[in-house]
Amino acid sequence: KQEVTQIPAALSVPEGENLVLNCSFTDSAIYNLQWFRQDPGKGLTSLLLIQSSQREQTSGRLNASLDKSSGRSTLYIAASQPGDSATYLCATNSGGSNYKLTFGKGTLLTVNP
Amino acid sequence: NAGVTQTPKFRVLKTGQSMTLLCAQDMNHEYMYWYRQDPGMGLRLIHYSVGEGTTAKGEVPDGYNVSRLKKQNFLLGLESAAPSQTSVYFCASKFGGGSYEQYFGPGTRLTVT
């Protein structure tokens, strides 16, 4: 059974700092890994999807990497802004399925002005 | 495109009452999902559908039923609500199997007293 862990559970940084969020998974036989953002009281917004054949994906100030062999993914946020404050969740395939996801519990990021 | 919409946004039920949550998507997505999100537990899959007329159990299906009579709609029913079903419910959809992103609705906050 796939298990996804995100450490730390919470992170507080000053504005402008570069930061890394971590995601680890136990079953490396994945199809893809997806990073989401969740604002308080809202649904999840997809940020990046990395296919199993890829090493990284970039979107603006965000860069996600994937190392299947070690069961790890990182989300790098450059030049953080107060508007980046949110909970960030990673999710990857569960049970050999290419359409069901197992989610981590998220990292609550606070960027202080 | 409205994306994924959920009705209602909030609901309070008494123990033993029934209700139906409606999810609608206008992206012609084949796959649809119902999750619940609880503090400390993360997102857990309740039921899902891989196409019109199909449904399948997820991780925590007990106490819930679903129907997918039309491709664009996925209904989640609670026949006899219990306090343990107090949660935030999210619907999601995906174009197909493989490396497509899941898109989430805004959520329904349900309280069972």
mmCIF file of C-alpha atoms in Angstrom:
data_model
loop_
_atom_site.group_PDB
_atom_site.id
_atom_site.type_symbol
_atom_site.label_atom_id
_atom_site.label_comp_id
_atom_site.label_asym_id
_atom_site.label_seq_id
_atom_site.Cartn_x
_atom_site.Cartn_y
_atom_site.Cartn_z
ATOM 1 C CA LYS A 1 0.000 0.000 0.000
ATOM 2 C CA GLN A 2 1.366 3.384 -1.018
ATOM 3 C CA GLU A 3 2.157 5.777 1.823
ATOM 4 C CA VAL A 4 3.029 9.422 1.244
ATOM 5 C CA THR A 5 4.805 11.522 3.864
ATOM 6 C CA GLN A 6 5.429 15.249 3.866
ATOM 7 C CA ILE A 7 7.974 16.828 6.179
ATOM 8 C CA PRO A 8 7.837 19.330 7.780
ATOM 9 C CA ALA A 9 4.164 19.608 8.674
ATOM 10 C CA ALA A 10 4.559 23.383 8.955
ATOM 11 C CA LEU A 11 7.142 25.881 7.778
ATOM 12 C CA SER A 12 7.464 29.620 8.399
ATOM 13 C CA VAL A 13 9.878 31.744 6.346
ATOM 14 C CA PRO A 14 10.514 35.448 5.733
ATOM 15 C CA GLU A 15 9.475 36.932 2.419
ATOM 16 C CA GLY A 16 12.043 36.559 -0.351
ATOM 17 C CA GLU A 17 13.528 33.312 0.906
ATOM 18 C CA ASN A 18 13.942 30.302 -1.378
ATOM 19 C CA LEU A 19 12.486 27.147 0.161
ATOM 20 C CA VAL A 20 12.061 23.425 -0.414
ATOM 21 C CA LEU A 21 9.109 21.246 0.526
ATOM 22 C CA ASN A 22 9.650 17.503 0.778
ATOM 23 C CA CYS A 23 7.504 14.540 -0.195
ATOM 24 C CA SER A 24 8.411 10.866 0.150
ATOM 25 C CA PHE A 25 6.535 7.751 -0.964
ATOM 26 C CA THR A 26 7.009 4.070 -0.169
ATOM 27 C CA ASP A 27 6.136 2.395 -3.496
ATOM 28 C CA SER A 28 8.394 3.603 -6.295
ATOM 29 C CA ALA A 29 6.277 1.972 -9.027
ATOM 30 C CA ILE A 30 4.403 5.189 -9.752
ATOM 31 C CA TYR A 31 2.999 6.683 -12.944
ATOM 32 C CA ASN A 32 3.241 10.297 -11.872
ATOM 33 C CA LEU A 33 3.354 12.648 -8.913
ATOM 34 C CA GLN A 34 1.243 15.751 -8.515
ATOM 35 C CA TRP A 35 1.747 18.814 -6.309
ATOM 36 C CA PHE A 36 -1.286 20.795 -5.142
ATOM 37 C CA ARG A 37 -1.897 24.005 -3.277
ATOM 38 C CA GLN A 38 -4.819 24.436 -0.859
ATOM 39 C CA ASP A 39 -5.846 27.806 0.543
ATOM 40 C CA PRO A 40 -7.857 27.850 3.806
ATOM 41 C CA GLY A 41 -11.469 26.813 3.231
ATOM 42 C CA LYS A 42 -10.864 26.139 -0.464
ATOM 43 C CA GLY A 43 -10.379 23.206 -2.781
ATOM 44 C CA LEU A 44 -7.085 21.944 -4.152
ATOM 45 C CA THR A 45 -5.384 23.633 -7.090
ATOM 46 C CA SER A 46 -2.995 21.586 -9.189
ATOM 47 C CA LEU A 47 0.464 23.154 -9.411
ATOM 48 C CA LEU A 48 2.634 20.640 -11.211
ATOM 49 C CA LEU A 49 2.417 17.067 -12.457
ATOM 50 C CA ILE A 50 5.617 15.092 -13.031
ATOM 51 C CA GLN A 51 5.427 11.935 -15.074
ATOM 52 C CA SER A 52 7.464 8.948 -13.914
ATOM 53 C CA SER A 53 9.830 9.339 -16.880
ATOM 54 C CA GLN A 54 10.592 12.964 -15.972
ATOM 55 C CA ARG A 55 13.084 14.317 -13.468
ATOM 56 C CA GLU A 56 11.558 17.751 -12.986
ATOM 57 C CA GLN A 57 8.862 20.209 -13.992
ATOM 58 C CA THR A 58 8.873 23.988 -13.769
ATOM 59 C CA SER A 59 6.134 26.600 -13.635
ATOM 60 C CA GLY A 60 7.146 30.172 -12.918
ATOM 61 C CA ARG A 61 8.841 30.299 -9.511
ATOM 62 C CA LEU A 62 7.997 26.663 -8.816
ATOM 63 C CA ASN A 63 10.205 23.692 -9.631
ATOM 64 C CA ALA A 64 9.296 20.129 -8.738
ATOM 65 C CA SER A 65 11.766 17.265 -8.916
ATOM 66 C CA LEU A 66 11.219 13.532 -8.825
ATOM 67 C CA ASP A 67 13.592 10.732 -7.831
ATOM 68 C CA LYS A 68 11.625 7.521 -8.206
ATOM 69 C CA SER A 69 14.423 5.222 -7.058
ATOM 70 C CA SER A 70 14.685 6.932 -3.685
ATOM 71 C CA GLY A 71 10.939 7.588 -3.396
ATOM 72 C CA ARG A 72 11.302 11.363 -3.096
ATOM 73 C CA SER A 73 9.987 14.540 -4.628
ATOM 74 C CA THR A 74 10.742 18.141 -3.756
ATOM 75 C CA LEU A 75 8.901 21.364 -4.516
ATOM 76 C CA TYR A 76 11.227 24.354 -4.739
ATOM 77 C CA ILE A 77 9.703 27.822 -4.393
ATOM 78 C CA ALA A 78 11.952 30.703 -5.390
ATOM 79 C CA ALA A 79 11.735 34.193 -3.925
ATOM 80 C CA SER A 80 8.757 33.374 -1.701
ATOM 81 C CA GLN A 81 5.927 35.897 -1.302
ATOM 82 C CA PRO A 82 3.179 36.272 1.338
ATOM 83 C CA GLY A 83 0.709 35.141 -1.340
ATOM 84 C CA ASP A 84 2.459 31.761 -1.392
ATOM 85 C CA SER A 85 1.130 31.070 2.107
ATOM 86 C CA ALA A 86 -1.025 27.944 1.858
ATOM 87 C CA THR A 87 -0.948 24.205 2.460
ATOM 88 C CA TYR A 88 0.999 22.259 -0.165
ATOM 89 C CA LEU A 89 0.098 18.622 -0.784
ATOM 90 C CA CYS A 90 1.758 15.993 -2.886
ATOM 91 C CA ALA A 91 -0.008 12.931 -4.245
ATOM 92 C CA THR A 92 1.010 9.912 -6.221
ATOM 93 C CA ASN A 93 -0.513 6.684 -7.539
ATOM 94 C CA SER A 94 -1.741 4.022 -5.223
ATOM 95 C CA GLY A 95 -2.121 0.285 -5.655
ATOM 96 C CA GLY A 96 -0.633 0.155 -9.135
ATOM 97 C CA SER A 97 -3.455 2.303 -10.453
ATOM 98 C CA ASN A 98 -2.773 5.087 -12.920
ATOM 99 C CA TYR A 99 -5.931 6.928 -11.943
ATOM 100 C CA LYS A 100 -6.141 6.795 -8.129
ATOM 101 C CA LEU A 101 -4.022 9.031 -5.936
ATOM 102 C CA THR A 102 -2.686 8.712 -2.392
ATOM 103 C CA PHE A 103 -2.145 12.069 -0.699
ATOM 104 C CA GLY A 104 0.320 13.264 1.878
ATOM 105 C CA LYS A 105 -1.032 15.293 4.777
ATOM 106 C CA GLY A 106 0.538 18.482 3.497
ATOM 107 C CA THR A 107 2.965 21.166 4.592
ATOM 108 C CA LEU A 108 1.462 24.411 5.902
ATOM 109 C CA LEU A 109 3.635 27.230 4.564
ATOM 110 C CA THR A 110 3.556 30.721 6.041
ATOM 111 C CA VAL A 111 5.550 33.466 4.317
ATOM 112 C CA ASN A 112 5.963 36.474 6.587
ATOM 113 C CA PRO A 113 6.192 39.972 5.085
ATOM 114 C CA ASN B 1 -15.620 26.605 -18.137
ATOM 115 C CA ALA B 2 -16.945 26.358 -14.605
ATOM 116 C CA GLY B 3 -14.630 23.398 -13.966
ATOM 117 C CA VAL B 4 -15.771 21.231 -11.052
ATOM 118 C CA THR B 5 -18.690 22.538 -9.011
ATOM 119 C CA GLN B 6 -20.219 21.149 -5.823
ATOM 120 C CA THR B 7 -23.652 21.654 -4.280
ATOM 121 C CA PRO B 8 -24.276 22.567 -1.479
ATOM 122 C CA LYS B 9 -21.321 24.453 0.019
ATOM 123 C CA PHE B 10 -22.416 23.923 3.622
ATOM 124 C CA ARG B 11 -24.913 21.636 5.309
ATOM 125 C CA VAL B 12 -25.865 20.689 8.861
ATOM 126 C CA LEU B 13 -27.613 17.354 9.375
ATOM 127 C CA LYS B 14 -28.996 15.588 12.389
ATOM 128 C CA THR B 15 -27.943 12.013 13.085
ATOM 129 C CA GLY B 16 -29.993 9.624 10.976
ATOM 130 C CA GLN B 17 -30.945 12.137 8.272
ATOM 131 C CA SER B 18 -30.067 11.559 4.656
ATOM 132 C CA MET B 19 -28.704 13.832 1.979
ATOM 133 C CA THR B 20 -27.109 13.880 -1.449
ATOM 134 C CA LEU B 21 -24.079 15.891 -2.512
ATOM 135 C CA LEU B 22 -23.906 16.824 -6.170
ATOM 136 C CA CYS B 23 -20.728 17.185 -8.189
ATOM 137 C CA ALA B 24 -20.758 18.481 -11.743
ATOM 138 C CA GLN B 25 -17.935 18.971 -14.248
ATOM 139 C CA ASP B 26 -18.047 20.560 -17.677
ATOM 140 C CA MET B 27 -14.648 19.369 -18.946
ATOM 141 C CA ASN B 28 -15.850 16.086 -20.477
ATOM 142 C CA HIS B 29 -13.762 14.164 -17.946
ATOM 143 C CA GLU B 30 -14.122 10.419 -17.807
ATOM 144 C CA TYR B 31 -13.000 9.865 -14.216
ATOM 145 C CA MET B 32 -14.635 11.357 -11.128
ATOM 146 C CA TYR B 33 -13.849 11.008 -7.428
ATOM 147 C CA TRP B 34 -15.243 11.748 -3.995
ATOM 148 C CA TYR B 35 -12.818 12.448 -1.127
ATOM 149 C CA ARG B 36 -13.213 13.442 2.472
ATOM 150 C CA GLN B 37 -10.695 15.619 4.288
ATOM 151 C CA ASP B 38 -10.335 15.454 8.061
ATOM 152 C CA PRO B 39 -7.786 17.152 10.334
ATOM 153 C CA GLY B 40 -4.780 14.920 10.858
ATOM 154 C CA MET B 41 -6.072 12.322 8.381
ATOM 155 C CA GLY B 42 -5.492 14.053 5.086
ATOM 156 C CA LEU B 43 -7.543 13.350 1.974
ATOM 157 C CA ARG B 44 -9.102 9.904 1.706
ATOM 158 C CA LEU B 45 -10.881 8.429 -1.292
ATOM 159 C CA ILE B 46 -14.496 7.419 -0.666
ATOM 160 C CA HIS B 47 -15.732 6.258 -4.090
ATOM 161 C CA TYR B 48 -14.765 6.852 -7.669
ATOM 162 C CA SER B 49 -16.027 6.341 -11.194
ATOM 163 C CA VAL B 50 -14.106 5.540 -14.361
ATOM 164 C CA GLY B 51 -16.989 6.376 -16.673
ATOM 165 C CA GLU B 52 -20.711 6.957 -17.005
ATOM 166 C CA GLY B 53 -22.653 4.183 -15.301
ATOM 167 C CA THR B 54 -19.668 2.854 -13.341
ATOM 168 C CA THR B 55 -18.704 3.249 -9.685
ATOM 169 C CA ALA B 56 -16.113 1.649 -7.418
ATOM 170 C CA LYS B 57 -15.165 1.722 -3.745
ATOM 171 C CA GLY B 58 -12.241 3.705 -2.471
ATOM 172 C CA GLU B 59 -10.468 3.631 0.845
ATOM 173 C CA VAL B 60 -13.379 4.626 3.140
ATOM 174 C CA PRO B 61 -16.681 3.701 1.392
ATOM 175 C CA ASP B 62 -18.776 2.583 4.386
ATOM 176 C CA GLY B 63 -21.882 4.690 4.988
ATOM 177 C CA TYR B 64 -21.821 6.263 1.513
ATOM 178 C CA ASN B 65 -23.340 5.436 -1.856
ATOM 179 C CA VAL B 66 -22.684 6.982 -5.242
ATOM 180 C CA SER B 67 -24.197 7.162 -8.691
ATOM 181 C CA ARG B 68 -22.913 8.289 -12.101
ATOM 182 C CA LEU B 69 -25.974 8.317 -14.331
ATOM 183 C CA LYS B 70 -24.597 11.112 -16.522
ATOM 184 C CA LYS B 71 -20.978 11.625 -17.484
ATOM 185 C CA GLN B 72 -20.888 15.138 -16.102
ATOM 186 C CA ASN B 73 -22.440 14.370 -12.703
ATOM 187 C CA PHE B 74 -21.312 12.283 -9.740
ATOM 188 C CA LEU B 75 -23.610 12.059 -6.717
ATOM 189 C CA LEU B 76 -22.591 11.111 -3.181
ATOM 190 C CA GLY B 77 -25.346 9.939 -0.852
ATOM 191 C CA LEU B 78 -25.474 9.541 2.893
ATOM 192 C CA GLU B 79 -28.443 7.318 3.775
ATOM 193 C CA SER B 80 -28.265 7.688 7.568
ATOM 194 C CA ALA B 81 -25.801 10.361 8.632
ATOM 195 C CA ALA B 82 -23.538 9.804 11.647
ATOM 196 C CA PRO B 83 -21.371 12.294 13.556
ATOM 197 C CA SER B 84 -18.294 10.448 12.215
ATOM 198 C CA GLN B 85 -19.273 11.713 8.754
ATOM 199 C CA THR B 86 -18.679 15.318 9.786
ATOM 200 C CA SER B 87 -16.031 16.375 7.323
ATOM 201 C CA VAL B 88 -15.201 18.439 4.267
ATOM 202 C CA TYR B 89 -16.083 16.590 1.085
ATOM 203 C CA PHE B 90 -14.264 17.219 -2.177
ATOM 204 C CA CYS B 91 -15.149 16.085 -5.642
ATOM 205 C CA ALA B 92 -12.473 15.769 -8.318
ATOM 206 C CA SER B 93 -12.313 14.798 -11.958
ATOM 207 C CA LYS B 94 -9.691 13.683 -14.453
ATOM 208 C CA PHE B 95 -9.727 13.410 -18.230
ATOM 209 C CA GLY B 96 -8.597 9.777 -18.329
ATOM 210 C CA GLY B 97 -6.161 7.227 -16.956
ATOM 211 C CA GLY B 98 -2.472 7.973 -17.158
ATOM 212 C CA SER B 99 -0.751 11.281 -16.576
ATOM 213 C CA TYR B 100 -3.628 13.714 -16.478
ATOM 214 C CA GLU B 101 -4.150 16.150 -13.646
ATOM 215 C CA GLN B 102 -6.959 15.813 -11.154
ATOM 216 C CA TYR B 103 -9.104 18.934 -10.825
ATOM 217 C CA PHE B 104 -10.923 19.624 -7.581
ATOM 218 C CA GLY B 105 -14.170 21.306 -6.648
ATOM 219 C CA PRO B 106 -14.434 23.904 -3.849
ATOM 220 C CA GLY B 107 -15.707 21.445 -1.247
ATOM 221 C CA THR B 108 -18.811 20.869 0.868
ATOM 222 C CA ARG B 109 -18.546 21.338 4.623
ATOM 223 C CA LEU B 110 -20.884 18.877 6.330
ATOM 224 C CA THR B 111 -21.638 18.820 10.028
ATOM 225 C CA VAL B 112 -23.646 15.987 11.568
ATOM 226 C CA THR B 113 -24.980 16.686 15.059
#
